[in-house]
Amino acid sequence: MSSILQEFDISWIQEYLPASLDIKQTILLGSVGLAVFSSYNFIWFYIRPIFSPMRSLKGPPGGSWLFGHLPQTRDVPAVGDWHRDQLRKHGHVFVYKGLLNQDRLCTTDPKALQHVLNNSFVYQKPHEARYSLSRLVGEGLLFVEGDVHKRQRRIMNPAFGMLHIREMTEIFIAKSNELRDALKKHSSSVHETGEWTHTEMLSHLSCTTLDIIGLAGFDYRFNALDNLVRKDQGENELSLAFSQILNSMSHFPFLGFLKMWFPIFRLITFDTRARAERSSKKTMETIGRKLVEERKQLLKEEMKKGQVSKAKDLLTLLIRANLAASGGGGAYGDKSLSDEEVMNQIPTFLMAGHETTSTATTWALFSLASHPDVQTKLREELLAFPSDTPTMDELNGLEYLDRVVKETLRYHAVVSGTIRVAEEDDVIPLEQPFTDKHGTVRHEIIMKKGDGIFIPIRVVDTLQEVWGDDGEKYNPDRWLDPPKRSASVPSVWANQLSFIAGPRSCIGFRFALVEFVPFQTIRIPLVQFLLM
């Protein structure tokens, strides 16, 4: 039994135990005992599947009592391959085991997905996932649910409208040009073999997107790309705090697992990870509060003078809307966010606007390097473009670039899947019926409160039944005549699930697209990318 703990880092606890104790057995027995006697959920986790309607659904056998089938989902060449294999074996509706033996529904039925994603009050993020999310980005838009999310989303939507996003284009273009210059400088200073230079692109892209979200999100200068070029190891305070939180989340100690599933363990705050997170969050809150207060005072002064602020960052737009809704005073209602709520959006902006875009852009370069013909065709289109500072309308007129962007985000969905849990009993309608393991044909799925469903974004975006026989291949030309079947996919953009759909769809998808496109425009004409 103690071999289970080999998956986790529990060395932090040794200093609190007598040397004579076997640390793994002690932790395992103590944790299980405390969980049993302090949380009825522990027992209910293993009893509820017996009474679940999901027992009648087809699915893979086995799965461990602790990790379910999750090890199998990760032990594959590419994310999503395991779910795709199960769909081929069991049909478009099946069930498998998640953590702690929990049944988890999986389906690619478009009507079912539409129902789940559109009913965000019924289907919400799991509580344990929200706990982990709160430690990473605080209690911003990604964390809140129900009426609170509905109110915050309604207030924030205008700031993410195309009118405001267009005004940020010059930030994206300027930073893309800076990245181009950094790559040129790097290639001239490193050892070269023939005409090729080895460059680690992810760090350059990550620094660039961090700079962009700093400026466009809250008018904050990280200068991360400049520091990378100058090989300056120093990080500013906010960047360092955010990096520390990301690093802490990249490890998954046993105590972290217990805290996620059993709230009583969250009372343990003396471990190294908790101390580091507390310190980083305190720094981020201090800086965030200062940014909010400075913007608010500046806007109030401009309002008194009858001036209109020229600031274009998202934080200023939110605070300006707040002040307008409250008449310049400090009263907050259902049409405005509190200072605390505004401040909580800053780490959300950092995560959503930084890591996701740098990852998507890295995949774009990987695809171009893997498909030289696509790279050549795109380069030819971009070389015919006359300007280093294009407008958004000019970028939108580049037809092949548009197809490459759509295909990259379809084929390499940054978020491979998402989980929702039913907050009440429900019935999910289906476009196509399925046959359960007893041979009964079913036209709907019965969900009980607490049942979970996995939405396989990457699988849906490459499903052959939707995208044709070459759905699992990279082919930008498919967008010359997109398959009619793709219109059934729940979506906010390009008939793909990459930005989710419904009330919880990505509020910043326009921001992400406008940020993503200039990277391709500036870099591709100058260099040719190969895989090393």
GROMACS .gro file of C-alpha atoms in nm, residues 42-304:
model
  263
   42PHE     CA    1  -1.428   0.953   0.179
   43ILE     CA    2  -1.675   0.669   0.229
   44TRP     CA    3  -1.938   0.819  -0.001
   45PHE     CA    4  -1.683   0.842  -0.284
   46TYR     CA    5  -1.666   0.463  -0.296
   47ILE     CA    6  -2.034   0.392  -0.230
   48ARG     CA    7  -2.206   0.636  -0.468
   49PRO     CA    8  -2.096   0.461  -0.794
   50ILE     CA    9  -2.299   0.159  -0.681
   51PHE     CA   10  -2.618   0.366  -0.704
   52SER     CA   11  -2.523   0.568  -1.012
   53PRO     CA   12  -2.712   0.526  -1.342
   54MET     CA   13  -2.370   0.528  -1.508
   55ARG     CA   14  -2.326   0.166  -1.398
   56SER     CA   15  -2.524   0.062  -1.705
   57LEU     CA   16  -2.299   0.246  -1.951
   58LYS     CA   17  -2.020   0.079  -2.144
   59GLY     CA   18  -1.662   0.157  -2.057
   60PRO     CA   19  -1.315   0.016  -1.998
   61PRO     CA   20  -1.268  -0.235  -1.716
   62GLY     CA   21  -1.026  -0.196  -1.427
   63GLY     CA   22  -0.890   0.127  -1.291
   64SER     CA   23  -0.719   0.165  -0.954
   65TRP     CA   24  -0.915   0.254  -0.640
   66LEU     CA   25  -0.715   0.575  -0.600
   67PHE     CA   26  -0.629   0.698  -0.950
   68GLY     CA   27  -0.894   0.526  -1.161
   69HIS     CA   28  -0.797   0.520  -1.530
   70LEU     CA   29  -0.600   0.846  -1.511
   71PRO     CA   30  -0.256   0.675  -1.546
   72GLN     CA   31  -0.376   0.519  -1.873
   73THR     CA   32  -0.497   0.855  -2.005
   74ARG     CA   33  -0.144   0.992  -1.962
   75ASP     CA   34   0.053   0.689  -2.081
   76VAL     CA   35  -0.011   0.761  -2.450
   77PRO     CA   36   0.192   0.925  -2.730
   78ALA     CA   37  -0.042   1.226  -2.749
   79VAL     CA   38  -0.300   1.376  -2.515
   80GLY     CA   39  -0.646   1.251  -2.606
   81ASP     CA   40  -0.532   0.924  -2.766
   82TRP     CA   41  -0.669   0.710  -2.482
   83HIS     CA   42  -1.013   0.874  -2.492
   84ARG     CA   43  -1.018   0.839  -2.870
   85ASP     CA   44  -0.942   0.466  -2.840
   86GLN     CA   45  -1.223   0.418  -2.586
   87LEU     CA   46  -1.467   0.597  -2.815
   88ARG     CA   47  -1.379   0.355  -3.094
   89LYS     CA   48  -1.429   0.058  -2.862
   90HIS     CA   49  -1.741   0.164  -2.672
   91GLY     CA   50  -1.912   0.424  -2.891
   92HIS     CA   51  -1.973   0.798  -2.856
   93VAL     CA   52  -2.095   0.763  -2.495
   94PHE     CA   53  -1.889   0.575  -2.235
   95VAL     CA   54  -1.787   0.594  -1.871
   96TYR     CA   55  -1.449   0.548  -1.705
   97LYS     CA   56  -1.301   0.587  -1.358
   98GLY     CA   57  -1.154   0.913  -1.233
   99LEU     CA   58  -0.978   0.987  -0.906
  100LEU     CA   59  -1.106   0.801  -0.598
  101ASN     CA   60  -1.306   0.554  -0.805
  102GLN     CA   61  -1.549   0.819  -0.933
  103ASP     CA   62  -1.745   0.744  -1.250
  104ARG     CA   63  -1.675   0.998  -1.521
  105LEU     CA   64  -1.892   1.027  -1.829
  106CYS     CA   65  -1.731   1.103  -2.165
  107THR     CA   66  -1.917   1.183  -2.487
  108THR     CA   67  -1.862   1.353  -2.821
  109ASP     CA   68  -2.233   1.387  -2.899
  110PRO     CA   69  -2.276   1.753  -3.007
  111LYS     CA   70  -2.626   1.790  -2.862
  112ALA     CA   71  -2.510   1.655  -2.528
  113LEU     CA   72  -2.206   1.884  -2.522
  114GLN     CA   73  -2.422   2.181  -2.615
  115HIS     CA   74  -2.659   2.102  -2.328
  116VAL     CA   75  -2.382   2.070  -2.070
  117LEU     CA   76  -2.195   2.383  -2.177
  118ASN     CA   77  -2.506   2.599  -2.206
  119ASN     CA   78  -2.635   2.501  -1.860
  120SER     CA   79  -2.354   2.645  -1.650
  121PHE     CA   80  -2.570   2.669  -1.337
  122VAL     CA   81  -2.628   2.292  -1.345
  123TYR     CA   82  -2.284   2.183  -1.469
  124GLN     CA   83  -1.997   2.350  -1.286
  125LYS     CA   84  -1.630   2.291  -1.226
  126PRO     CA   85  -1.559   2.025  -0.960
  127HIS     CA   86  -1.504   2.169  -0.614
  128GLU     CA   87  -1.158   2.014  -0.590
  129ALA     CA   88  -1.062   2.170  -0.926
  130ARG     CA   89  -1.188   2.509  -0.810
  131TYR     CA   90  -0.973   2.478  -0.497
  132SER     CA   91  -0.663   2.414  -0.709
  133LEU     CA   92  -0.761   2.695  -0.944
  134SER     CA   93  -0.804   2.939  -0.656
  135ARG     CA   94  -0.449   2.867  -0.541
  136LEU     CA   95  -0.321   2.940  -0.889
  137VAL     CA   96  -0.521   3.244  -1.004
  138GLY     CA   97  -0.722   3.348  -0.700
  139GLU     CA   98  -1.099   3.396  -0.702
  140GLY     CA   99  -1.132   3.569  -1.037
  141LEU     CA  100  -1.360   3.496  -1.333
  142LEU     CA  101  -1.217   3.147  -1.386
  143PHE     CA  102  -1.301   3.050  -1.027
  144VAL     CA  103  -1.647   3.192  -0.959
  145GLU     CA  104  -1.966   3.010  -1.051
  146GLY     CA  105  -2.340   3.072  -1.073
  147ASP     CA  106  -2.483   3.420  -1.022
  148VAL     CA  107  -2.144   3.564  -0.926
  149HIS     CA  108  -1.991   3.448  -1.254
  150LYS     CA  109  -2.291   3.571  -1.451
  151ARG     CA  110  -2.259   3.919  -1.297
  152GLN     CA  111  -1.880   3.941  -1.339
  153ARG     CA  112  -1.899   3.816  -1.696
  154ARG     CA  113  -2.169   4.068  -1.789
  155ILE     CA  114  -1.964   4.355  -1.646
  156MET     CA  115  -1.637   4.241  -1.805
  157ASN     CA  116  -1.769   4.154  -2.151
  158PRO     CA  117  -1.742   4.509  -2.297
  159ALA     CA  118  -1.371   4.531  -2.207
  160PHE     CA  119  -1.311   4.221  -2.422
  161GLY     CA  120  -1.517   4.346  -2.716
  162MET     CA  121  -1.355   4.380  -3.057
  163LEU     CA  122  -1.359   4.761  -3.038
  164HIS     CA  123  -1.124   4.763  -2.738
  165ILE     CA  124  -0.917   4.468  -2.862
  166ARG     CA  125  -0.848   4.649  -3.189
  167GLU     CA  126  -0.704   4.940  -2.992
  168MET     CA  127  -0.446   4.702  -2.844
  169THR     CA  128  -0.318   4.587  -3.183
  170GLU     CA  129  -0.023   4.825  -3.171
  171ILE     CA  130   0.094   4.661  -2.846
  172PHE     CA  131   0.084   4.317  -3.008
  173ILE     CA  132   0.263   4.437  -3.321
  174ALA     CA  133   0.533   4.626  -3.127
  175LYS     CA  134   0.612   4.325  -2.909
  176SER     CA  135   0.612   4.092  -3.209
  177ASN     CA  136   0.866   4.321  -3.377
  178GLU     CA  137   1.071   4.319  -3.057
  179LEU     CA  138   1.066   3.938  -3.063
  180ARG     CA  139   1.182   3.943  -3.426
  181ASP     CA  140   1.476   4.166  -3.333
  182ALA     CA  141   1.559   3.945  -3.035
  183LEU     CA  142   1.571   3.636  -3.257
  184LYS     CA  143   1.794   3.815  -3.506
  185LYS     CA  144   2.029   3.919  -3.226
  186HIS     CA  145   2.029   3.568  -3.084
  187SER     CA  146   2.110   3.408  -3.420
  188SER     CA  147   2.404   3.643  -3.472
  189SER     CA  148   2.554   3.571  -3.130
  190VAL     CA  149   2.533   3.191  -3.101
  191HIS     CA  150   2.741   2.922  -3.263
  192GLU     CA  151   2.603   2.837  -3.606
  193THR     CA  152   2.635   2.521  -3.815
  194GLY     CA  153   2.606   2.622  -4.179
  195GLU     CA  154   2.304   2.846  -4.221
  196TRP     CA  155   2.102   2.705  -3.929
  197THR     CA  156   2.085   2.833  -3.572
  198HIS     CA  157   1.948   2.635  -3.280
  199THR     CA  158   1.702   2.847  -3.082
  200GLU     CA  159   1.487   2.746  -2.786
  201MET     CA  160   1.165   2.920  -2.887
  202LEU     CA  161   0.940   2.855  -2.589
  203SER     CA  162   1.135   3.085  -2.356
  204HIS     CA  163   1.129   3.368  -2.613
  205LEU     CA  164   0.756   3.325  -2.672
  206SER     CA  165   0.678   3.298  -2.302
  207CYS     CA  166   0.864   3.620  -2.226
  208THR     CA  167   0.694   3.801  -2.514
  209THR     CA  168   0.342   3.699  -2.413
  210LEU     CA  169   0.419   3.792  -2.052
  211ASP     CA  170   0.522   4.140  -2.168
  212ILE     CA  171   0.207   4.168  -2.380
  213ILE     CA  172  -0.038   4.070  -2.108
  214GLY     CA  173   0.143   4.304  -1.867
  215LEU     CA  174   0.091   4.602  -2.098
  216ALA     CA  175  -0.248   4.509  -2.245
  217GLY     CA  176  -0.385   4.362  -1.922
  218PHE     CA  177  -0.288   4.625  -1.664
  219ASP     CA  178  -0.028   4.859  -1.814
  220TYR     CA  179   0.255   4.688  -1.625
  221ARG     CA  180   0.604   4.651  -1.768
  222PHE     CA  181   0.763   4.312  -1.703
  223ASN     CA  182   1.044   4.366  -1.960
  224ALA     CA  183   1.082   3.988  -1.964
  225LEU     CA  184   1.197   3.963  -2.327
  226ASP     CA  185   1.451   4.240  -2.282
  227ASN     CA  186   1.586   4.065  -1.972
  228LEU     CA  187   1.613   3.739  -2.166
  229VAL     CA  188   1.805   3.905  -2.450
  230ARG     CA  189   2.039   4.079  -2.206
  231LYS     CA  190   2.068   3.754  -2.007
  232ASP     CA  191   1.960   3.942  -1.699
  233GLN     CA  192   1.861   3.681  -1.441
  234GLY     CA  193   1.671   3.932  -1.230
  235GLU     CA  194   1.291   3.918  -1.236
  236ASN     CA  195   1.062   4.192  -1.119
  237GLU     CA  196   0.859   4.124  -0.808
  238LEU     CA  197   0.527   4.039  -0.974
  239SER     CA  198   0.685   3.812  -1.233
  240LEU     CA  199   0.880   3.626  -0.965
  241ALA     CA  200   0.571   3.578  -0.747
  242PHE     CA  201   0.369   3.444  -1.040
  243SER     CA  202   0.653   3.210  -1.143
  244GLN     CA  203   0.676   3.071  -0.790
  245ILE     CA  204   0.305   2.990  -0.786
  246LEU     CA  205   0.333   2.818  -1.126
  247ASN     CA  206   0.632   2.618  -1.005
  248SER     CA  207   0.450   2.509  -0.689
  249MET     CA  208   0.158   2.387  -0.900
  250SER     CA  209   0.388   2.182  -1.125
  251HIS     CA  210   0.453   1.943  -0.834
  252PHE     CA  211   0.186   1.723  -0.682
  253PRO     CA  212   0.280   1.610  -0.331
  254PHE     CA  213   0.062   1.369  -0.139
  255LEU     CA  214  -0.046   1.643   0.101
  256GLY     CA  215  -0.161   1.852  -0.196
  257PHE     CA  216  -0.376   1.559  -0.310
  258LEU     CA  217  -0.533   1.530   0.035
  259LYS     CA  218  -0.598   1.904   0.056
  260MET     CA  219  -0.770   1.900  -0.281
  261TRP     CA  220  -1.013   1.619  -0.196
  262PHE     CA  221  -1.053   1.652   0.182
  263PRO     CA  222  -1.098   2.012   0.302
  264ILE     CA  223  -0.990   1.934   0.659
  265PHE     CA  224  -0.631   1.890   0.539
  266ARG     CA  225  -0.630   2.251   0.422
  267LEU     CA  226  -0.585   2.343   0.786
  268ILE     CA  227  -0.225   2.223   0.747
  269THR     CA  228  -0.037   2.537   0.650
  270PHE     CA  229   0.318   2.469   0.769
  271ASP     CA  230   0.440   2.273   0.465
  272THR     CA  231   0.692   2.431   0.228
  273ARG     CA  232   0.448   2.453  -0.061
  274ALA     CA  233   0.183   2.634   0.143
  275ARG     CA  234   0.438   2.881   0.280
  276ALA     CA  235   0.570   2.959  -0.070
  277GLU     CA  236   0.220   3.008  -0.206
  278ARG     CA  237   0.127   3.237   0.082
  279SER     CA  238   0.433   3.452   0.026
  280SER     CA  239   0.377   3.475  -0.350
  281LYS     CA  240   0.007   3.553  -0.314
  282LYS     CA  241   0.081   3.824  -0.061
  283THR     CA  242   0.319   3.987  -0.310
  284MET     CA  243   0.066   3.963  -0.592
  285GLU     CA  244  -0.213   4.103  -0.375
  286THR     CA  245   0.003   4.396  -0.262
  287ILE     CA  246   0.100   4.485  -0.617
  288GLY     CA  247  -0.254   4.424  -0.746
  289ARG     CA  248  -0.408   4.647  -0.481
  290LYS     CA  249  -0.157   4.920  -0.563
  291LEU     CA  250  -0.233   4.896  -0.936
  292VAL     CA  251  -0.607   4.916  -0.877
  293GLU     CA  252  -0.580   5.211  -0.640
  294GLU     CA  253  -0.346   5.405  -0.872
  295ARG     CA  254  -0.574   5.354  -1.174
  296LYS     CA  255  -0.880   5.450  -0.975
  297GLN     CA  256  -0.729   5.774  -0.845
  298LEU     CA  257  -0.601   5.867  -1.190
  299LEU     CA  258  -0.940   5.809  -1.350
  300LYS     CA  259  -1.119   6.005  -1.078
  301GLU     CA  260  -0.891   6.302  -1.136
  302GLU     CA  261  -0.950   6.284  -1.511
  303MET     CA  262  -1.326   6.266  -1.457
  304LYS     CA  263  -1.314   6.580  -1.240
   0.00000   0.00000   0.00000
